[in-house]
CSV table of N, CA and C in Angstrom, one decimal:
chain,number,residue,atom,x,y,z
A,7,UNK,N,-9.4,18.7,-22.1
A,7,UNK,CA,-9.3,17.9,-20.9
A,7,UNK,C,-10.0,16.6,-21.2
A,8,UNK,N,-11.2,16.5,-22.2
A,8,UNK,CA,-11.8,15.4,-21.9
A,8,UNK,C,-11.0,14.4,-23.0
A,9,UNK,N,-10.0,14.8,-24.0
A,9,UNK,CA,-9.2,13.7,-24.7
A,9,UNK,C,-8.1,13.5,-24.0
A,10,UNK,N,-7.7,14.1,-23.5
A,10,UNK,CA,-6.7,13.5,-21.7
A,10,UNK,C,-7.4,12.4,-20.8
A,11,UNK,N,-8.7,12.8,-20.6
A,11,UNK,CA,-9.6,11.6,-19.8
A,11,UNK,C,-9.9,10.5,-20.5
A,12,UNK,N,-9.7,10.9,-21.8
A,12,UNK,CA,-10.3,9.4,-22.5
A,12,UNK,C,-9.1,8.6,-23.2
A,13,UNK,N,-8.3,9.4,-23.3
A,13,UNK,CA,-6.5,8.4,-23.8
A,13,UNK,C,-6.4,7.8,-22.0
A,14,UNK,N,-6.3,8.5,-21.0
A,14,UNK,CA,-6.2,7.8,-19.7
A,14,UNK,C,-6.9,6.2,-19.6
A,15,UNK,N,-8.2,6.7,-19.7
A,15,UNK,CA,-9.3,6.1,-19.6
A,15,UNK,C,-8.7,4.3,-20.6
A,16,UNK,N,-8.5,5.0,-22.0
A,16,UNK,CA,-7.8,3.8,-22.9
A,16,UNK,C,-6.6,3.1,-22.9
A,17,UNK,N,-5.9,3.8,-22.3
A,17,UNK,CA,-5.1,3.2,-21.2
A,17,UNK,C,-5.0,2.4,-20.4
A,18,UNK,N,-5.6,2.4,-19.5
A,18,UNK,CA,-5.9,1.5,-18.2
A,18,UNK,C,-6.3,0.5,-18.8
A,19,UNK,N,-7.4,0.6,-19.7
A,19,UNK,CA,-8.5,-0.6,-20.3
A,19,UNK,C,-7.5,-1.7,-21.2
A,20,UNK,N,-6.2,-1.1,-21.9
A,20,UNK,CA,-5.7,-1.8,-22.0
A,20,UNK,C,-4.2,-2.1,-21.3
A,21,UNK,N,-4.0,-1.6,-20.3
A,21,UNK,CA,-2.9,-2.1,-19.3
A,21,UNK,C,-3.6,-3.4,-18.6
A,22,UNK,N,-5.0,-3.0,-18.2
A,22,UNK,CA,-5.8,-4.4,-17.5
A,22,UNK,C,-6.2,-5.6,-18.5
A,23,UNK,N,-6.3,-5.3,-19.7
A,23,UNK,CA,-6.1,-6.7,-20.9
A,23,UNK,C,-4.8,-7.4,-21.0
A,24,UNK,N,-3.8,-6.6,-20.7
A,24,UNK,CA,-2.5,-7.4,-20.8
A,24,UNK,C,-2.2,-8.1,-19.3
A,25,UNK,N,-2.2,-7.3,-18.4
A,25,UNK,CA,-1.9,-7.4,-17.0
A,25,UNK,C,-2.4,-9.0,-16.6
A,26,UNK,N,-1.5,-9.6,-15.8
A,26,UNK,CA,-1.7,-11.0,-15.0
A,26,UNK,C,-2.4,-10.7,-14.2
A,27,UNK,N,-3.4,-11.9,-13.4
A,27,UNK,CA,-4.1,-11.7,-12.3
A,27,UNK,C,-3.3,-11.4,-10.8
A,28,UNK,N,-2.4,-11.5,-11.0
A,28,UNK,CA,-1.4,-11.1,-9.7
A,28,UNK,C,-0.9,-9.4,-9.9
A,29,UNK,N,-0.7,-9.2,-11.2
A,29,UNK,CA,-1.3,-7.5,-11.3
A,29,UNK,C,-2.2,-6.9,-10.9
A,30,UNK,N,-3.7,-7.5,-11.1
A,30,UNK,CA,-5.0,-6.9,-11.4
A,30,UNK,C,-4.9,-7.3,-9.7
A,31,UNK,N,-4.7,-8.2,-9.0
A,31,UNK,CA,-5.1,-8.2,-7.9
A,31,UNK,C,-4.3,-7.6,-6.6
A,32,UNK,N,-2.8,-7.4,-7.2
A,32,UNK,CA,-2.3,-6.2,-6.2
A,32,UNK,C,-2.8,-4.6,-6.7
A,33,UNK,N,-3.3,-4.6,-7.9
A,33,UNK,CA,-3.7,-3.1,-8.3
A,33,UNK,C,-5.2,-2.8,-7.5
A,34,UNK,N,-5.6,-4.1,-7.2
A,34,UNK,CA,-7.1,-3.9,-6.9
A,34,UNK,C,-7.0,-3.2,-5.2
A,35,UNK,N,-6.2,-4.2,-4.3
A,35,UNK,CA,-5.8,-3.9,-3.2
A,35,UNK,C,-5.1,-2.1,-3.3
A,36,UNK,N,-4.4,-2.2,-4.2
A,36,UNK,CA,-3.8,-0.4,-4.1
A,36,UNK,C,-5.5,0.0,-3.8
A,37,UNK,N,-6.3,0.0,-4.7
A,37,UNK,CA,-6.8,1.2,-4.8
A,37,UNK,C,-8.0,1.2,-3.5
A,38,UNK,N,-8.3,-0.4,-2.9
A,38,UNK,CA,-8.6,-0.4,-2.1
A,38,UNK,C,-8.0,0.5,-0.7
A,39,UNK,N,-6.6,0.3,-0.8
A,39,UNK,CA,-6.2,0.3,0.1
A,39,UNK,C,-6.0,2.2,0.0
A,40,UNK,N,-6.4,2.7,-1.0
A,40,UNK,CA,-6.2,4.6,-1.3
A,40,UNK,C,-7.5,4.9,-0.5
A,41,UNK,N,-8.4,4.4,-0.8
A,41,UNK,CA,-10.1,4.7,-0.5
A,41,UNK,C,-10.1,4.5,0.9
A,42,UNK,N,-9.7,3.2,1.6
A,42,UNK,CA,-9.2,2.8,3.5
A,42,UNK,C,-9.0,4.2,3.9
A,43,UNK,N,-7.6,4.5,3.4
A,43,UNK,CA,-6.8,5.5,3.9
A,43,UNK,C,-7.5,6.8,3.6
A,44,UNK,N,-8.2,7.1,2.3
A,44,UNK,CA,-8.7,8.7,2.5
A,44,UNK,C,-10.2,9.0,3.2
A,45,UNK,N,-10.8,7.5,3.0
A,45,UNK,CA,-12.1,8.0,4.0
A,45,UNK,C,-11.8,7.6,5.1
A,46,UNK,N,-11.2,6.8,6.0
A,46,UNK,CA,-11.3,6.8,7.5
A,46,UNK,C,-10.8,8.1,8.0
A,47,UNK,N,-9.8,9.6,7.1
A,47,UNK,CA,-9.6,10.2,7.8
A,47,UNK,C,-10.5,11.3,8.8
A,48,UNK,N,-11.8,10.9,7.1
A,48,UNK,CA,-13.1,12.2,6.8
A,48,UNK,C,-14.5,10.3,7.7
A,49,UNK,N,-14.0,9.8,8.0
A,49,UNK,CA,-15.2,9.2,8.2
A,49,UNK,C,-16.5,9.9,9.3
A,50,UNK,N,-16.1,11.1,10.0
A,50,UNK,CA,-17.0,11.7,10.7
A,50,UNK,C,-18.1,12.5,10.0
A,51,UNK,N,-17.3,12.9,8.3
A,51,UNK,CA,-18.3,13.7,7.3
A,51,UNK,C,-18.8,13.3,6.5
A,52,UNK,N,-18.1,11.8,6.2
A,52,UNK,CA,-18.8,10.9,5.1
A,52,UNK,C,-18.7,9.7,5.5
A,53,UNK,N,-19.3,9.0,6.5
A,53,UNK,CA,-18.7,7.9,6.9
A,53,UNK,C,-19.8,6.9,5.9
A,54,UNK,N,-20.8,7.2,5.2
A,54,UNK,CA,-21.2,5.8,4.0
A,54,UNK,C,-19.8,5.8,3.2
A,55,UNK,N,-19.3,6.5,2.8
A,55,UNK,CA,-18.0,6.2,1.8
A,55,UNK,C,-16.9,5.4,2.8
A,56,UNK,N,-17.4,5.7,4.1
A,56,UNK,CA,-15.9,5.0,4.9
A,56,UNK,C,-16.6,3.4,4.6
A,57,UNK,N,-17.9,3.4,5.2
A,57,UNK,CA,-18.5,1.9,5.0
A,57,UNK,C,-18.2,1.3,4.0
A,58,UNK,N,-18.5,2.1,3.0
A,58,UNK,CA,-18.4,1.3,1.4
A,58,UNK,C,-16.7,0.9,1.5
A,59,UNK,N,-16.5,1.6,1.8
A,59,UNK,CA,-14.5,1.1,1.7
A,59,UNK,C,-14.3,-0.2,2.6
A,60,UNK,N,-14.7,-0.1,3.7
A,60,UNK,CA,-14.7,-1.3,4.1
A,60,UNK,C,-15.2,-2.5,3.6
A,61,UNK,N,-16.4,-2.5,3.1
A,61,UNK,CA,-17.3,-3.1,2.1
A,61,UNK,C,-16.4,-3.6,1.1
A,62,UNK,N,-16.0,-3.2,0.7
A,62,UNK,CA,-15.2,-3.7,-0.9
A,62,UNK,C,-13.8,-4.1,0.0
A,63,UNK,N,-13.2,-4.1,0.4
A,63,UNK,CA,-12.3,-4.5,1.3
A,63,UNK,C,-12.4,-5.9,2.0
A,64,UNK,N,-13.7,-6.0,2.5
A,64,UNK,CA,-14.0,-7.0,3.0
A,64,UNK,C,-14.7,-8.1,1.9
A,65,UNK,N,-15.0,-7.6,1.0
A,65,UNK,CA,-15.7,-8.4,-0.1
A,65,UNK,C,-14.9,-9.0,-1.1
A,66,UNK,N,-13.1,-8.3,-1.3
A,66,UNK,CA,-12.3,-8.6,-1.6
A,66,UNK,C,-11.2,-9.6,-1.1
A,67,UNK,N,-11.5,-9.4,0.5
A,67,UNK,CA,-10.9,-10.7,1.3
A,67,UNK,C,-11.6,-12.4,1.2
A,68,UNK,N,-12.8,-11.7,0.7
A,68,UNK,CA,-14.1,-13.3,1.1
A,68,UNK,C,-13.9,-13.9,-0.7
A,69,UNK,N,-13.8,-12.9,-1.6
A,69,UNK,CA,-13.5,-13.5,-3.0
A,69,UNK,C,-12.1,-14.4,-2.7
A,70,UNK,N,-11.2,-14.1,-2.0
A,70,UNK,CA,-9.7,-14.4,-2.1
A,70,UNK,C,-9.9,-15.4,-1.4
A,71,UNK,N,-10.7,-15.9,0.1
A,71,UNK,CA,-10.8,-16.7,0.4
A,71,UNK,C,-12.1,-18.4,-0.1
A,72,UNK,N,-12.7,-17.6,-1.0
A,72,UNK,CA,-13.8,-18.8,-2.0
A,72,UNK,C,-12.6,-19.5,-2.8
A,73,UNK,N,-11.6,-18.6,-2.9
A,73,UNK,CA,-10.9,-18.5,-4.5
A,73,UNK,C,-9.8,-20.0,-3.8
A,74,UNK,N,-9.2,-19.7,-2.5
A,74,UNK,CA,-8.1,-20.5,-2.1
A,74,UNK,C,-8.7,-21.8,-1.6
A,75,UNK,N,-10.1,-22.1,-1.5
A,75,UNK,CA,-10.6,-23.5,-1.1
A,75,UNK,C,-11.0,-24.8,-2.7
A,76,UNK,N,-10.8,-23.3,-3.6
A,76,UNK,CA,-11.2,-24.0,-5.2
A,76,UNK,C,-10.5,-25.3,-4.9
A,77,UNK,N,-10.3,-26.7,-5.2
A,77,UNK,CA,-9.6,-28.0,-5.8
A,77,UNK,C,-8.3,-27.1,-7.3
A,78,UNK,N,-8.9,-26.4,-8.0
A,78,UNK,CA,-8.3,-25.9,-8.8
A,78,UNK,C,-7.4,-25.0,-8.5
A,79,UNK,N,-7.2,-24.4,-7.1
A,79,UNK,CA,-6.5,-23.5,-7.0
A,79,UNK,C,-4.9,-23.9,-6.7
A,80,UNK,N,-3.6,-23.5,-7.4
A,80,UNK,CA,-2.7,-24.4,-7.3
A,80,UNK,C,-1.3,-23.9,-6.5
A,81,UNK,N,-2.1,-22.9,-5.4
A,81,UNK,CA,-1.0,-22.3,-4.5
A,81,UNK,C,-0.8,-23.4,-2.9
A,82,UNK,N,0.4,-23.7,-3.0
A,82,UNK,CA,0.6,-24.2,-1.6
A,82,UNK,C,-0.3,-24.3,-1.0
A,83,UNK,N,-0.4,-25.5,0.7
A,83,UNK,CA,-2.1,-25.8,0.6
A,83,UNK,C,-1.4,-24.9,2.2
A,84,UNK,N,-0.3,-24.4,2.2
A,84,UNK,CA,-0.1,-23.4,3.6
A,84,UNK,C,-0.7,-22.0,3.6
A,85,UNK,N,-0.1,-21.8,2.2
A,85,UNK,CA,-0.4,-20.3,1.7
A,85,UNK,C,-1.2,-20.5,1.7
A,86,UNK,N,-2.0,-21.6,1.1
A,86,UNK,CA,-4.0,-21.0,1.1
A,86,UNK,C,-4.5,-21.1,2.6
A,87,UNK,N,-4.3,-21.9,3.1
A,87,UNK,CA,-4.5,-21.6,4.8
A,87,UNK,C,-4.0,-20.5,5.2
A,88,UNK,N,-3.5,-20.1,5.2
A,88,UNK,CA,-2.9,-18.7,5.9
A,88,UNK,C,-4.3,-17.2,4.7
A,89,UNK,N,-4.1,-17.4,3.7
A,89,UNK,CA,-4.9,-16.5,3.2
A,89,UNK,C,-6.0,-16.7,3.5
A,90,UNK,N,-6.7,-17.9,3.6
A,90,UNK,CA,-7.9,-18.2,4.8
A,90,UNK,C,-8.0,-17.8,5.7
A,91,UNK,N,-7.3,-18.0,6.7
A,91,UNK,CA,-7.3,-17.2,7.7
A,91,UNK,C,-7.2,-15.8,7.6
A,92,UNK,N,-6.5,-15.2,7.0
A,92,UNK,CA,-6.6,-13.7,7.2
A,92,UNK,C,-7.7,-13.1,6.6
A,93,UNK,N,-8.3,-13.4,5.8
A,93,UNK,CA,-9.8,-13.0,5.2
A,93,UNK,C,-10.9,-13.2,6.4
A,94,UNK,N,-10.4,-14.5,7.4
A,94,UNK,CA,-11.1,-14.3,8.7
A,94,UNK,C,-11.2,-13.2,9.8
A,95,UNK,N,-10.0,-13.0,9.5
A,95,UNK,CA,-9.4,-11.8,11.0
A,95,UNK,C,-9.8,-10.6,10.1
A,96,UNK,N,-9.6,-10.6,8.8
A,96,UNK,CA,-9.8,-9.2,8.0
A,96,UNK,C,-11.5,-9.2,8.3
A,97,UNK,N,-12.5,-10.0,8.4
A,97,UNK,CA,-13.8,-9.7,8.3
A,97,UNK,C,-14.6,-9.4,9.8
A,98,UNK,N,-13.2,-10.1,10.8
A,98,UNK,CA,-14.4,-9.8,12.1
A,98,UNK,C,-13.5,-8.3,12.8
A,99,UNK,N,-12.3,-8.0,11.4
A,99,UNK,CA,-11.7,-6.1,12.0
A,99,UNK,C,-12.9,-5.4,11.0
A,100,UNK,N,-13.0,-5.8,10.7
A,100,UNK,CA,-14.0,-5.1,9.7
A,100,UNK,C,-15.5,-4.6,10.4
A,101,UNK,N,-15.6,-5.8,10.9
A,101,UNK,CA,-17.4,-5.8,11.8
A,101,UNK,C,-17.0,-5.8,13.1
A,102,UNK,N,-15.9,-5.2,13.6
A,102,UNK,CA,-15.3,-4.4,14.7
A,102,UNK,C,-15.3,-2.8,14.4
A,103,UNK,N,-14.7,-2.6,13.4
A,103,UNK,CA,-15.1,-1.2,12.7
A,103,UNK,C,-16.2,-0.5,12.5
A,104,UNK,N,-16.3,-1.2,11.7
A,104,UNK,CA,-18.1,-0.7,11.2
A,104,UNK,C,-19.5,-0.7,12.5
A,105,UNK,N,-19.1,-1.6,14.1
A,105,UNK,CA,-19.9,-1.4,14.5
A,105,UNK,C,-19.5,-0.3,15.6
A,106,UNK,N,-18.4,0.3,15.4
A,106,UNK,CA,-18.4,1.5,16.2
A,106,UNK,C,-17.9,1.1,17.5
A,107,UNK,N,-18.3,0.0,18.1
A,107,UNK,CA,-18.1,-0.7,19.7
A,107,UNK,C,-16.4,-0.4,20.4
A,108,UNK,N,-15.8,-0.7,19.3
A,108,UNK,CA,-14.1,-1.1,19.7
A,108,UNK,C,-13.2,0.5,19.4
A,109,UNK,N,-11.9,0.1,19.3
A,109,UNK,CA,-10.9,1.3,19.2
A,109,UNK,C,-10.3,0.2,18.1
A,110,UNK,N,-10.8,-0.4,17.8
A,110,UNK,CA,-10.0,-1.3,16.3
A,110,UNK,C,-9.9,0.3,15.5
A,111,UNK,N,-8.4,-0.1,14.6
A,111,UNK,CA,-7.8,0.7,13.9
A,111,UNK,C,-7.7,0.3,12.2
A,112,UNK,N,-8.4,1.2,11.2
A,112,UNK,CA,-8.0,0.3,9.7
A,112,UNK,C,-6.8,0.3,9.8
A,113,UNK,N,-5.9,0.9,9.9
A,113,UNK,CA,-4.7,0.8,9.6
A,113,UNK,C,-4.2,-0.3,9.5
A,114,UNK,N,-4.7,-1.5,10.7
A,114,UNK,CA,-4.3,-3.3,10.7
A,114,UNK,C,-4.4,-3.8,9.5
A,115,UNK,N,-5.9,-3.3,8.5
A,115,UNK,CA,-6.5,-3.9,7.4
A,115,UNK,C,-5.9,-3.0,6.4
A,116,UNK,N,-5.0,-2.1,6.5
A,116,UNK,CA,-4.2,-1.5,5.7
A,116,UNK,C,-2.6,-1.9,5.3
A,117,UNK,N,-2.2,-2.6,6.4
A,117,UNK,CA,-1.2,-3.1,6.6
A,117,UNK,C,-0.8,-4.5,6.0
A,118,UNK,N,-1.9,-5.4,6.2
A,118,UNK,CA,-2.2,-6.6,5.6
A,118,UNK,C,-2.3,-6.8,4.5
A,119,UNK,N,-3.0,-5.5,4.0
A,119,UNK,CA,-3.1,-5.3,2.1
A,119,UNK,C,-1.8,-4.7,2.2
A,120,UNK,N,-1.1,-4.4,2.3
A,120,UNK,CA,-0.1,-3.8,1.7
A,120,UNK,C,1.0,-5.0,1.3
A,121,UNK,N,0.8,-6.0,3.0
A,121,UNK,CA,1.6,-7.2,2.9
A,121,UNK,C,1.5,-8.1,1.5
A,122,UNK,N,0.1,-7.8,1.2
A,122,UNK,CA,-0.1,-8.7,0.1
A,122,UNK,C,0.3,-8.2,-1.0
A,123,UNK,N,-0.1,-7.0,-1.4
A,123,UNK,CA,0.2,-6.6,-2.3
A,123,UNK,C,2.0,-6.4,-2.5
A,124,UNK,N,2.5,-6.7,-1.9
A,124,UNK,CA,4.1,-6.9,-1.9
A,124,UNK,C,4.3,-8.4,-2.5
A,125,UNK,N,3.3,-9.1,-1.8
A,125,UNK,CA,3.5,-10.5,-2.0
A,125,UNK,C,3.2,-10.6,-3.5
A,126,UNK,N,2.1,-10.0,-3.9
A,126,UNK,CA,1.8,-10.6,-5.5
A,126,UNK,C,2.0,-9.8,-6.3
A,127,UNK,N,2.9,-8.7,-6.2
A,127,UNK,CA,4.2,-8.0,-7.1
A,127,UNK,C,5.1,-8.8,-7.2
A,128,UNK,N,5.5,-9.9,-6.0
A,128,UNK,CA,6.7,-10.7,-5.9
A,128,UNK,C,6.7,-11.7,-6.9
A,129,UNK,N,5.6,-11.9,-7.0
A,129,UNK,CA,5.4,-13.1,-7.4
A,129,UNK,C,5.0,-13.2,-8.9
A,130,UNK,N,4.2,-11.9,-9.3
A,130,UNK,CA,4.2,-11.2,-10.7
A,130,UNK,C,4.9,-11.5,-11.6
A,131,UNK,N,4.8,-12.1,-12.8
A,131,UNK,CA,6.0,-12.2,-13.7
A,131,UNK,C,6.2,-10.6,-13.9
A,132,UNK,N,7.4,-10.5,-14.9
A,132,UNK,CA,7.7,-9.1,-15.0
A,132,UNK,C,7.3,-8.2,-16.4
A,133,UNK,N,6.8,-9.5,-17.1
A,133,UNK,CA,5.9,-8.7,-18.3
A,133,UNK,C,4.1,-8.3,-17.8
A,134,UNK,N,4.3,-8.9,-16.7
A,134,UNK,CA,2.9,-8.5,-16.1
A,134,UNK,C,1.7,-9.5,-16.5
A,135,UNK,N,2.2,-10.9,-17.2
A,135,UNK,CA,1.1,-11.9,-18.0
A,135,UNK,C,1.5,-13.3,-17.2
């Protein structure tokens, strides 16, 4: 088992050397978006793991939005507004969530990554570089 875990393991490490940043960053949202969906089910029995998922979720929307104000960043100045914005609405569903107060649903912050992650598959060359 553990030379199955470690050819896996050497694997990935070099699928993410080749892989384009429009890879690595809809792969990052998948797995964000696995962790959303299996801890909010159990968040009554482990809700630090639900936190943490939000956490990285939300820390992932705030990198994307540092990233689209760069001068060097060379996507449409709509698309970066719009990705701006939703790293907005993604952080105050987030601290809707996490303070317990609302009936806010992840599923919205699940939806949105998924939007994206459609988007930067789309956009992905198809050797993945």
């Amino acid at each position: 088992m553990a030379t199955i875990a470690a050819a896996s393991n050497a694997y990935h490490h070099a699928k993410r050397a080749i892989a384009g940043p429009r890879t690595i960053e809809a792969s990052a949202f998948e797995r964000i978006n696995g962790d959303l969906d299996r801890t909010s089910k159990s968040s009554d029995r482990n809700y630090p793991a639900y936190i943490e998922a939000l956490s990285r979720n939300v820390s992932m929307w705030t990198v994307l939005a540092s990233d689209v104000v760069r001068d060097e960043n060379g996507l449409p100045i709509e698309l970066k507004a719009k990705i701006f914005n939703l790293a907005g609405f993604v952080r105050k569903q987030t601290q809707q969530l996490m303070s317990g107060k609302t009936k806010a649903d992840v599923r919205i912050l699940t939806e949105i990554n998924r939007n994206m992650i459609a988007g930067l598959r789309l956009a992905a060359p198809k050797d993945g570089v």
